[in-house]
mmCIF file of C-alpha atoms in Angstrom:
data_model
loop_
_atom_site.group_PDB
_atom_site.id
_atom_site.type_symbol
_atom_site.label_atom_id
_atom_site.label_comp_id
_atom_site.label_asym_id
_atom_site.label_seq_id
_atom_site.Cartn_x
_atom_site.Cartn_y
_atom_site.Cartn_z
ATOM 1 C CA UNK N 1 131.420 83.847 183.912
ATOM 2 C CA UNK N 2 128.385 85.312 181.797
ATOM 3 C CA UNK N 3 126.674 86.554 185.560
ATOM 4 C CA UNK N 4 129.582 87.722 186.960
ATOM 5 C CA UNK N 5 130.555 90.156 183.316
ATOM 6 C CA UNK N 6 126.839 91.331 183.729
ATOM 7 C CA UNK N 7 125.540 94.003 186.308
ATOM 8 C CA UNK N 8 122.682 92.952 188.184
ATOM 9 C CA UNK N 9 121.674 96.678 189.147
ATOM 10 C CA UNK N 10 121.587 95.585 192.492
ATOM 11 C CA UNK N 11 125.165 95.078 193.975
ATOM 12 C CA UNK N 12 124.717 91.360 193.570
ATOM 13 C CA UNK N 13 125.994 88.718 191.194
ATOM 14 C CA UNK N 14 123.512 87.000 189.337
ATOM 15 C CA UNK N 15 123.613 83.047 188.769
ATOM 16 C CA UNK N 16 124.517 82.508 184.959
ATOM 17 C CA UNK N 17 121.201 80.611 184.420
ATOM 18 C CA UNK N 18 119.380 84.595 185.962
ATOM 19 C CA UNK N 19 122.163 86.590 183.815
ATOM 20 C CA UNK N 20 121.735 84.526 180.193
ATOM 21 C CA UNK N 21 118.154 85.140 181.017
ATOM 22 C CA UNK N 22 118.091 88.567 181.225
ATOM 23 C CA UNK N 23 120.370 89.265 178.103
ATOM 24 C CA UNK N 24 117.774 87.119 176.264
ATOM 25 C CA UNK N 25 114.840 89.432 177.431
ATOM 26 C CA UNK N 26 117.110 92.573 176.760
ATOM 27 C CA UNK N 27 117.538 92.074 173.468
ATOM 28 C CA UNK N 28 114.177 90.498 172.207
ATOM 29 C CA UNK N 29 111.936 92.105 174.984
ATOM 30 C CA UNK N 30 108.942 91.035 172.926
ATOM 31 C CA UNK N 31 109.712 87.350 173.648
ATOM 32 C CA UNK N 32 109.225 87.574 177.206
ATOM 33 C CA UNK N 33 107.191 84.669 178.134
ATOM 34 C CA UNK N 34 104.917 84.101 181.359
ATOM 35 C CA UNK N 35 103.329 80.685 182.013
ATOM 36 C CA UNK N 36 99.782 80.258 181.279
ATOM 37 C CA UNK N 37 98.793 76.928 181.884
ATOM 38 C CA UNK N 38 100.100 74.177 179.596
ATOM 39 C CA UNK N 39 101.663 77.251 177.547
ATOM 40 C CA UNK N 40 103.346 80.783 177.444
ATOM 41 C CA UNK N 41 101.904 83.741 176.391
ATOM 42 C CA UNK N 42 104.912 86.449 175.056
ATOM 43 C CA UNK N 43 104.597 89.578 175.730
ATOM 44 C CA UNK N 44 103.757 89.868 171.694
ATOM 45 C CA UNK N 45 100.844 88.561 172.102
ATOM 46 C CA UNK N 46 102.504 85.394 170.447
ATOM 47 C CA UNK N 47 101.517 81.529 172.309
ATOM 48 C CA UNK N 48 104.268 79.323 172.312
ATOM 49 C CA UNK N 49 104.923 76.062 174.312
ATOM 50 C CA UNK N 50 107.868 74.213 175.172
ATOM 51 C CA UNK N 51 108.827 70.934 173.890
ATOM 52 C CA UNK N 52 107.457 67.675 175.831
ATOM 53 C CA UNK N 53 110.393 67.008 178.368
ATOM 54 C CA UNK N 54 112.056 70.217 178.220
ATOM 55 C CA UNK N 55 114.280 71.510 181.798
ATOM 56 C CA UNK N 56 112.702 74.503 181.255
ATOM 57 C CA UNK N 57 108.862 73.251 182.364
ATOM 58 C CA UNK N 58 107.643 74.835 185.604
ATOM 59 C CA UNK N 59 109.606 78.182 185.043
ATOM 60 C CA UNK N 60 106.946 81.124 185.454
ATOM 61 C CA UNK N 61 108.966 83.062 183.156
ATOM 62 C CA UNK N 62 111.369 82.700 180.150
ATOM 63 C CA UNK N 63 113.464 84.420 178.344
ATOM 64 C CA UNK N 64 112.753 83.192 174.951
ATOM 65 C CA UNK N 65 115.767 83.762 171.667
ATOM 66 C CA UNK N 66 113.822 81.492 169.248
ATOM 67 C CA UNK N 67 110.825 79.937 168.556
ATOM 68 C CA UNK N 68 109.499 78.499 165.750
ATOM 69 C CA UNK N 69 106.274 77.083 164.311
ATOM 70 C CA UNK N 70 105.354 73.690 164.508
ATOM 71 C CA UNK N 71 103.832 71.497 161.817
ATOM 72 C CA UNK N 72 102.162 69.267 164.397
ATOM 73 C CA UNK N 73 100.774 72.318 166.104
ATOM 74 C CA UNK N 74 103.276 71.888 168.883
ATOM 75 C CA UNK N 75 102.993 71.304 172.243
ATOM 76 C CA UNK N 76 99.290 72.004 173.863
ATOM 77 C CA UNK N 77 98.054 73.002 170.829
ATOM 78 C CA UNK N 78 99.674 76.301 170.206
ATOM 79 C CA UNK N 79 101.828 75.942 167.013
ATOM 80 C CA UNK N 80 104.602 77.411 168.085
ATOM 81 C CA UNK N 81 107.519 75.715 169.620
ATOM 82 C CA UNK N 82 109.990 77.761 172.123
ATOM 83 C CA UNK N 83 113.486 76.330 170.471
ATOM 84 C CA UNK N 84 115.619 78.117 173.130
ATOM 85 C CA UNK N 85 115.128 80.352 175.589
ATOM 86 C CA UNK N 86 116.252 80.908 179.951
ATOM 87 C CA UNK N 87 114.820 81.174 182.844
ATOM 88 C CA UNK N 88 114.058 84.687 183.777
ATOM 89 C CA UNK N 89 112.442 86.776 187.256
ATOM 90 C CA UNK N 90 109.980 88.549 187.197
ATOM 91 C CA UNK N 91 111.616 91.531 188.466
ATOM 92 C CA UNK N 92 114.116 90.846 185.686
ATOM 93 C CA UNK N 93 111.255 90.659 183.145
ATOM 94 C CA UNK N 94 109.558 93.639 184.236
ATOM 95 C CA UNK N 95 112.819 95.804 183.987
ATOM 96 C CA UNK N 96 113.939 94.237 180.833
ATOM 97 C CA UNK N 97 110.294 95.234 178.971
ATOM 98 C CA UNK N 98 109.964 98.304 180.646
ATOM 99 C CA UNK N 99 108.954 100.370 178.042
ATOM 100 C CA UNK N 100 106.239 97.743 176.853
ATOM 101 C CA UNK N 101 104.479 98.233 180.527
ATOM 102 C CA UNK N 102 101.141 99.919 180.263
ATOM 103 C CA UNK N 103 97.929 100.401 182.540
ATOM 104 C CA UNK N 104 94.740 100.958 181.295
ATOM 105 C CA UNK N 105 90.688 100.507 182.222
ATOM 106 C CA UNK N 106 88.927 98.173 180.557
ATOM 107 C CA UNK N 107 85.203 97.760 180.178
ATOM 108 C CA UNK N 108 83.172 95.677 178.739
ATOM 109 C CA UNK N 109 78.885 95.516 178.570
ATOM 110 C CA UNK N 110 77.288 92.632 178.810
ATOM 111 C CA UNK N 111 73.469 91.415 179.522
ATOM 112 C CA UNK N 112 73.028 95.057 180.131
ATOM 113 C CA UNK N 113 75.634 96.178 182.927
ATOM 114 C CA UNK N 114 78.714 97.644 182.084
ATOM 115 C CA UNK N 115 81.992 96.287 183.969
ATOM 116 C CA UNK N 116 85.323 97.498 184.270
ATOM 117 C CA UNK N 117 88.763 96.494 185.557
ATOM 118 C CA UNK N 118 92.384 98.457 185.865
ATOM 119 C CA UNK N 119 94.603 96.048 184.002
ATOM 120 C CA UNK N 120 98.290 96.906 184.380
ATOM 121 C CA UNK N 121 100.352 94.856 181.427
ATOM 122 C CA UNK N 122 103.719 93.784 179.715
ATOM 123 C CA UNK N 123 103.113 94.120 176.208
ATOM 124 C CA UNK N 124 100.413 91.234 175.946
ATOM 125 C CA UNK N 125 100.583 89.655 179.142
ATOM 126 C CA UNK N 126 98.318 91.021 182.232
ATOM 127 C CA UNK N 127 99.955 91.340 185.297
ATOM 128 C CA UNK N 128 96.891 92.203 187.401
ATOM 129 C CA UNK N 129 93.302 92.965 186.958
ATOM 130 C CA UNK N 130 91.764 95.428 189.726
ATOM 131 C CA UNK N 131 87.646 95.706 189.591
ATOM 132 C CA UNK N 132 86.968 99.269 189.188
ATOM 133 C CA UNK N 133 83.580 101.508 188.808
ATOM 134 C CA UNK N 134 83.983 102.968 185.178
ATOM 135 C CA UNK N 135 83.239 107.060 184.842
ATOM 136 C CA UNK N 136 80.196 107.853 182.428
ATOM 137 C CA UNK N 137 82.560 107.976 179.483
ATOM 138 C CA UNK N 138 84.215 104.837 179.968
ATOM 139 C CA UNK N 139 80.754 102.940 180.339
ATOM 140 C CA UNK N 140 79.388 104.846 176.716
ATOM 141 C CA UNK N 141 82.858 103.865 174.843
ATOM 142 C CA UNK N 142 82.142 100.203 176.023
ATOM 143 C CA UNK N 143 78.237 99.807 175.421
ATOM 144 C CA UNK N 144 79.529 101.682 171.613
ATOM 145 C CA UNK N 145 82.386 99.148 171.268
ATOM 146 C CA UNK N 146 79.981 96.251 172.003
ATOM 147 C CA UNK N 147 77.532 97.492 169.485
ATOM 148 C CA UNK N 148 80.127 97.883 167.235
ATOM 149 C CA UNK N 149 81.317 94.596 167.274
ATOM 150 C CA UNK N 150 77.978 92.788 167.840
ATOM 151 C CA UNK N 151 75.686 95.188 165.927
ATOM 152 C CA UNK N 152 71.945 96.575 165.764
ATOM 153 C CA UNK N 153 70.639 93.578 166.290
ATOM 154 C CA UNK N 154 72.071 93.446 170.286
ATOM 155 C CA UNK N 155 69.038 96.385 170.327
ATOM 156 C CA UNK N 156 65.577 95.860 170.645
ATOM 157 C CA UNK N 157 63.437 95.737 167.733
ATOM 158 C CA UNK N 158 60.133 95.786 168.769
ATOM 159 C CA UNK N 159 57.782 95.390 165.764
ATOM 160 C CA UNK N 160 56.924 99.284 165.569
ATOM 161 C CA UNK N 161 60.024 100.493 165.454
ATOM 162 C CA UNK N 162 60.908 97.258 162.691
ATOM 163 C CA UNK N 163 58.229 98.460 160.580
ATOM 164 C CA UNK N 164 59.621 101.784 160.153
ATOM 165 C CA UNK N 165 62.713 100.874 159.716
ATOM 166 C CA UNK N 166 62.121 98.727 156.697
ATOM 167 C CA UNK N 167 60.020 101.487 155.587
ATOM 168 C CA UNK N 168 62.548 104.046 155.956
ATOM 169 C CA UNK N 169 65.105 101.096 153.655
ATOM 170 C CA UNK N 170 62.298 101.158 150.584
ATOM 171 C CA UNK N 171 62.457 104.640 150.413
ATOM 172 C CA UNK N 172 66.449 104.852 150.515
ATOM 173 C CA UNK N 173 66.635 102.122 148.228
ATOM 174 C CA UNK N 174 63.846 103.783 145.328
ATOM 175 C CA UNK N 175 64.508 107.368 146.116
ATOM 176 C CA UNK N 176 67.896 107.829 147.643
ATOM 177 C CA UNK N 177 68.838 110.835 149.592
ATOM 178 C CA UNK N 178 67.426 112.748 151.613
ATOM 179 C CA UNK N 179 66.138 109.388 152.920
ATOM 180 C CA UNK N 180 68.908 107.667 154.455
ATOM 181 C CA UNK N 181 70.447 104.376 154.632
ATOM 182 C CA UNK N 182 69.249 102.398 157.841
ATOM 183 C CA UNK N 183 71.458 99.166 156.777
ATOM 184 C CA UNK N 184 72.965 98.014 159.795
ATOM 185 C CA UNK N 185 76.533 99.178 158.852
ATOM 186 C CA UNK N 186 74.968 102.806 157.990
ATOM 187 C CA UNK N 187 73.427 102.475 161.484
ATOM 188 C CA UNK N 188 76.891 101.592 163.107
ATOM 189 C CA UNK N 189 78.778 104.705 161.688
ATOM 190 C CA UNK N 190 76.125 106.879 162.478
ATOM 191 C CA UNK N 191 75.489 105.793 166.069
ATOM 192 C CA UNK N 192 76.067 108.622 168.421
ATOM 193 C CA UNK N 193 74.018 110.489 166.129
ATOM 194 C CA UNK N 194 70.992 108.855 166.168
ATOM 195 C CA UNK N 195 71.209 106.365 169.501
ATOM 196 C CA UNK N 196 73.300 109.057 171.659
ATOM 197 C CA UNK N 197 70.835 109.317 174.620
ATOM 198 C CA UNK N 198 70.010 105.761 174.539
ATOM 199 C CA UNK N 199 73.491 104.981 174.318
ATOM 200 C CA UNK N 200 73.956 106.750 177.881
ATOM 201 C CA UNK N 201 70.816 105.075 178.871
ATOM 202 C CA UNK N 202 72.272 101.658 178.406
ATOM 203 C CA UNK N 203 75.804 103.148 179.944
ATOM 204 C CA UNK N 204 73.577 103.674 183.512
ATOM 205 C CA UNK N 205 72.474 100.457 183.542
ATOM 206 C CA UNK N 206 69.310 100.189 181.174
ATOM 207 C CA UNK N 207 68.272 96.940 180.293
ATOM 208 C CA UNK N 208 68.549 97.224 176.063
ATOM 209 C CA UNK N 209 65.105 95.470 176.163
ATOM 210 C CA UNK N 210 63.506 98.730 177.814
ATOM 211 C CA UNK N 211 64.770 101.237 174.960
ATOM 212 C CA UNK N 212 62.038 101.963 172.036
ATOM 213 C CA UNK N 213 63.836 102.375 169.038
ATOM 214 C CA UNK N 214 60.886 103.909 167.690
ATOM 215 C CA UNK N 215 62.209 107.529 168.298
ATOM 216 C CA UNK N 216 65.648 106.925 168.022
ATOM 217 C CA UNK N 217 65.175 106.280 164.333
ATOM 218 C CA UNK N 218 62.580 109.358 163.986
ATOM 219 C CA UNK N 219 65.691 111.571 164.868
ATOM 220 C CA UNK N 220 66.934 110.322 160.822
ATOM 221 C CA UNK N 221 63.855 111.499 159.214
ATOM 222 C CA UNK N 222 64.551 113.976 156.559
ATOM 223 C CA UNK N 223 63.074 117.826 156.625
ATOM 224 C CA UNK N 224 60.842 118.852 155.537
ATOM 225 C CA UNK N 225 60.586 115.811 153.259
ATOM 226 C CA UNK N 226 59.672 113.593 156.133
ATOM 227 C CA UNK N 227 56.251 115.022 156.183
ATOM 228 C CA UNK N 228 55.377 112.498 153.171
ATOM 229 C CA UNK N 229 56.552 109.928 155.017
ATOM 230 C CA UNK N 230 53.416 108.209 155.786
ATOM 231 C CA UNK N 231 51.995 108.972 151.816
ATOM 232 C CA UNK N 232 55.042 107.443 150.441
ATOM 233 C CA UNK N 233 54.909 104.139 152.517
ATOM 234 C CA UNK N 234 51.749 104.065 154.556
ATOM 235 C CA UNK N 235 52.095 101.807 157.222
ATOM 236 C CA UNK N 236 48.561 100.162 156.049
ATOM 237 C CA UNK N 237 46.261 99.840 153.193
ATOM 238 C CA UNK N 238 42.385 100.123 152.785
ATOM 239 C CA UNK N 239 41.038 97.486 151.080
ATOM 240 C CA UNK N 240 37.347 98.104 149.285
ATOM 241 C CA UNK N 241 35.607 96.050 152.260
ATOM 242 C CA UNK N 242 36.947 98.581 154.418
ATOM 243 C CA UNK N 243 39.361 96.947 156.338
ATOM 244 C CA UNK N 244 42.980 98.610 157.077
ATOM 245 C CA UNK N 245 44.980 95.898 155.883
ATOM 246 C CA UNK N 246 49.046 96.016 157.293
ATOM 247 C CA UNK N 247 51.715 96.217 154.432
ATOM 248 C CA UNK N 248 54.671 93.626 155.100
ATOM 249 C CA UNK N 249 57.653 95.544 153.772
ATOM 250 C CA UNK N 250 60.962 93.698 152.674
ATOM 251 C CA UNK N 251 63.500 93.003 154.900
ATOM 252 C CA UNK N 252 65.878 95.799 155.380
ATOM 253 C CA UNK N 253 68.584 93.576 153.306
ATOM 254 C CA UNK N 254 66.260 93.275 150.519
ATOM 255 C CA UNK N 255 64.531 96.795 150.163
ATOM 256 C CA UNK N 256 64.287 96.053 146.307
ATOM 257 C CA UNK N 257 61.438 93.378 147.228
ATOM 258 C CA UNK N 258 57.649 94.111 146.580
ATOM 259 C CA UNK N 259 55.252 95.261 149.657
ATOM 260 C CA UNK N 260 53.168 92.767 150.742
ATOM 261 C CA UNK N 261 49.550 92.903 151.559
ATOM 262 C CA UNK N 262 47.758 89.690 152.844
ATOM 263 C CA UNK N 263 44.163 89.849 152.768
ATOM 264 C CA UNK N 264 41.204 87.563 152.324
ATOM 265 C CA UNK N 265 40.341 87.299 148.823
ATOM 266 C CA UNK N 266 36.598 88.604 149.496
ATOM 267 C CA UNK N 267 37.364 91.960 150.996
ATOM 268 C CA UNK N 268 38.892 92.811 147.120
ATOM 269 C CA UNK N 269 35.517 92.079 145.263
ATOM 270 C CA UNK N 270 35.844 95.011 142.109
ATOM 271 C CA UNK N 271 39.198 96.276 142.836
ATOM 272 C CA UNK N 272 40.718 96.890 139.321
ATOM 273 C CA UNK N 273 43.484 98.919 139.847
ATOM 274 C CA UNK N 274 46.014 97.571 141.862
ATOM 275 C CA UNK N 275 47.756 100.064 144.244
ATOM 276 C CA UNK N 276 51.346 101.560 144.031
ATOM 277 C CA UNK N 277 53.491 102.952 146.391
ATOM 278 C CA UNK N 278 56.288 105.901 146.354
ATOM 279 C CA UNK N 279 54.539 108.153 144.421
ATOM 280 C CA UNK N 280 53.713 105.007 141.859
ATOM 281 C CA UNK N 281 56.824 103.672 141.816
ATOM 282 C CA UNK N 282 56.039 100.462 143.310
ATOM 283 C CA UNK N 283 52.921 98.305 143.022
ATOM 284 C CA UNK N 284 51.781 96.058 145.887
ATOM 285 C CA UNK N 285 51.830 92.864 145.767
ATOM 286 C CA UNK N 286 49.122 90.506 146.898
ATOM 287 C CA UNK N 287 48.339 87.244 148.397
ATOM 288 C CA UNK N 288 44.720 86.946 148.655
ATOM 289 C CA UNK N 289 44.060 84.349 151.146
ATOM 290 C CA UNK N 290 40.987 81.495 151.901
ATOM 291 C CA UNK N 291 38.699 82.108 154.566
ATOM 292 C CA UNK N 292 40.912 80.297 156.686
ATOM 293 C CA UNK N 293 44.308 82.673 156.009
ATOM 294 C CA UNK N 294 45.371 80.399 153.368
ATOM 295 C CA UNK N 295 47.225 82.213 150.123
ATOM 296 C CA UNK N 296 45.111 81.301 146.763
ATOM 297 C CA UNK N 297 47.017 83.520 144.508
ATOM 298 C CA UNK N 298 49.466 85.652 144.428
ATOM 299 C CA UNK N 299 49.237 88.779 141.794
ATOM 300 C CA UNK N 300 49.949 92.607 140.884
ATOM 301 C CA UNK N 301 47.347 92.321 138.561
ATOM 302 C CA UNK N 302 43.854 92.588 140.332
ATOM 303 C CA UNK N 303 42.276 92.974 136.680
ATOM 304 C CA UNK N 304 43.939 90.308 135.189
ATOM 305 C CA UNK N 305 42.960 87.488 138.126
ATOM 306 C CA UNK N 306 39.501 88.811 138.340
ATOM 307 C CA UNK N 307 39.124 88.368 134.885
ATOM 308 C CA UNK N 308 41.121 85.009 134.593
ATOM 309 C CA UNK N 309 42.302 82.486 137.587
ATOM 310 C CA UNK N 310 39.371 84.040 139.912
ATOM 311 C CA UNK N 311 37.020 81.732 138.230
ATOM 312 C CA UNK N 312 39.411 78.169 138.643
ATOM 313 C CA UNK N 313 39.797 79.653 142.153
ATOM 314 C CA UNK N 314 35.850 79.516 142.792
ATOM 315 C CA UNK N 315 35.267 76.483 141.072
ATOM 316 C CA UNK N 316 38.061 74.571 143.814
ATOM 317 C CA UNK N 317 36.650 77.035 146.981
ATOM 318 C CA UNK N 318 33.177 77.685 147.007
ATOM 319 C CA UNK N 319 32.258 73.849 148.443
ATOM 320 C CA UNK N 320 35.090 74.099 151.072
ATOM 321 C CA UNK N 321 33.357 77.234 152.063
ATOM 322 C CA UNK N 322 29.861 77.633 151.639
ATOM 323 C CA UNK N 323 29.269 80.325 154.252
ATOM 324 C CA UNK N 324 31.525 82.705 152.216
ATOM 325 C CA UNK N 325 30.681 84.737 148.719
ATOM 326 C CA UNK N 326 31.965 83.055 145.803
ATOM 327 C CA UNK N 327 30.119 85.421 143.095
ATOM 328 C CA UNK N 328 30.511 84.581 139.418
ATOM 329 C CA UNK N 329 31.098 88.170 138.864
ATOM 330 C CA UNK N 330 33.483 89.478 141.426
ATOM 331 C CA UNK N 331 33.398 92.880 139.618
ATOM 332 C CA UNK N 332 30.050 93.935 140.872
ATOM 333 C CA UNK N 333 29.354 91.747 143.897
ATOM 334 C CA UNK N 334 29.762 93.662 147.625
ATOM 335 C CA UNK N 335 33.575 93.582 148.968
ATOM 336 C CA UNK N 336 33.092 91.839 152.802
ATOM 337 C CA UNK N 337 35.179 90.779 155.624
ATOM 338 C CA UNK N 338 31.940 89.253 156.675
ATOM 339 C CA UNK N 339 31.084 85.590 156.692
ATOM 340 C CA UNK N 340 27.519 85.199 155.571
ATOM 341 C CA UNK N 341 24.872 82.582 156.576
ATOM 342 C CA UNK N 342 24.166 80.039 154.519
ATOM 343 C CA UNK N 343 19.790 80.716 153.253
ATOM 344 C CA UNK N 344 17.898 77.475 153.007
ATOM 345 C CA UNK N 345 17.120 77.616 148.855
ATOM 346 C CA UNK N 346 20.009 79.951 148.051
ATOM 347 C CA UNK N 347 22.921 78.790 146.661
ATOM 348 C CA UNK N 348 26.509 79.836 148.256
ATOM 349 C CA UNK N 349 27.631 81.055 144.699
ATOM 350 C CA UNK N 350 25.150 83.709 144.101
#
């Protein structure tokens, strides 16, 4: 009676089973259901599954009035339980949602090449997926979305450009603006601005591996205060043997750490006044290392260890390595990177 009451739109009766169906999916579009393996997926984006026996199994799609969630997860897993719903068509389901129909392209960028598809939906459920080559707009909005969502750290940091970036974090972190954040949400919101031509570069197909982030982040150096740049936080530091030693700077996380310098405890021989950074803001800490890299102390105090643990140091070092200067008076003996023959008749700690 229910089919024959309701207008099919086509001149034809519908079967009640089509017809209880399709006032189901009239009045809770959202519920339309299409099978998806074991389970259905609504067009609400919602994953339901019918109970274990139901008449209902094999229908493509259903007309769903209730469902309900299951404290046993339901059926394959999904947590929801369809309680009562009809069989629908397709056709049927289509008209019914209408207004929930939508096309769209979709990209996505992955191991460097950007893909796309034209995906024609019902609310959440894809009808078809059509391979499509994305415009140059399409392919930037997906390799931004990616970055977005995965981050800086889908980029290349080569060591150069990692170095400067913790060096640009010290300075943001001590002096504020007009040095600016390079966290990697600060880098995120201001993407386009600094990354924009690599970000079309990766858009035509450019490995991520290939960009140099080097000059990216020189496009967020500060006028005309980046011209202290390198004074503030040189990249290296000259020890008194001569030697251009590299300064580890903290992790970009943790720009409140101290700057590390690792250097063989003979190339500091007299150095008194330990050095500080950013305009004396920050001294340098050391690790003053064995002939063979090892650390022997660690201090911000060159005066102090000269004039204190230097000597318990020499006492434990200078017969593990004879061929090296252990001087009872580091203040006046020669700073070397040298190693130094061993004289028949003169002793290693002169």
């Amino acid at each position: 009676r229910l089919g024959a009451l309701i207008p099919s739109g086509t001149g034809r009766a519908r079967p009640p089973r089509d017809a209880a169906g399709l006032v189901v999916a009239l009045a809770f579009p959202e519920r339309i259901g299409r099978r998806d393996g074991s389970s259905y997926l609504l067009a609400s984006g919602t994953r339901a599954a019918l109970p274990a026996g139901s008449s209902l199994t094999g229908h493509d799609w259903l007309a769903i009035a209730e469902v309900t969630r299951a404290s046993d997860r339901g059926t394959a897993g999904t947590g929801a339980v369809i309680r009562l719903a009809a069989p629908l068509a397709a056709q049927d389901a289509l008209e019914a949602a209408a207004h929930l129909r939508s096309e769209e392209v979709v990209a996505r960028w992955r191991e460097g090449r950007v893909t796309a598809r034209r995906v024609a939906s019902l609310g959440a459920i894809e009808l078809s997926s059509t391979p499509v080559a994305p415009t140059a707009a399409v392919a930037r909005g997906a390799v931004l979305q990616a970055l977005q969502a995965g981050g800086v750290q889908l980029l290349n940091w080569a060591a150069a450009a990692a170095s400067m970036r913790r060096r640009l974090a010290v300075l943001h972190h001590y002096l504020g603006e007009p040095w600016p954040d390079v966290s990697d949400a600060a880098l995120l919101e201001r993407l386009p601005e600094w990354f924009g031509p690599e970000l079309d570069a990766l858009a035509r197909g450019t490995r991520a591996d290939r960009i140099d982030l080097l000059e990216p982040l020189r496009r967020l150096l500060p006028w005309p205060a980046a011209a202290r740049f390198g004074d503030l936080v040189p990249e290296r530091l000259e020890v008194p043997s001569g030697s251009r030693v590299r300064i580890a700077y903290p992790d970009v996380e943790e720009p409140g750490a101290r700057p590390v310098v690792a250097v063989r405890l003979q190339e500091c021989f007299g150095w008194a006044q330990t050095p500080r950074l950013l305009d004396g803001r920050v001294s340098v800490l050391f690790h003053l290392l064995s002939p063979a890299g090892r650390p022997l102390a660690v201090t911000d105090d060159l005066a102090s260890f000269w004039s204190g643990p230097y000597a318990q140091v020499r006492a434990q070092m200078r017969g593990r390595y004879p061929k090296h200067p252990w001087p009872q008076d580091p203040w006046t003996a020669p700073a070397t990177s040298r190693v130094t023959g061993r004289r028949p008749g003169v002793r290693a700690d002169t």
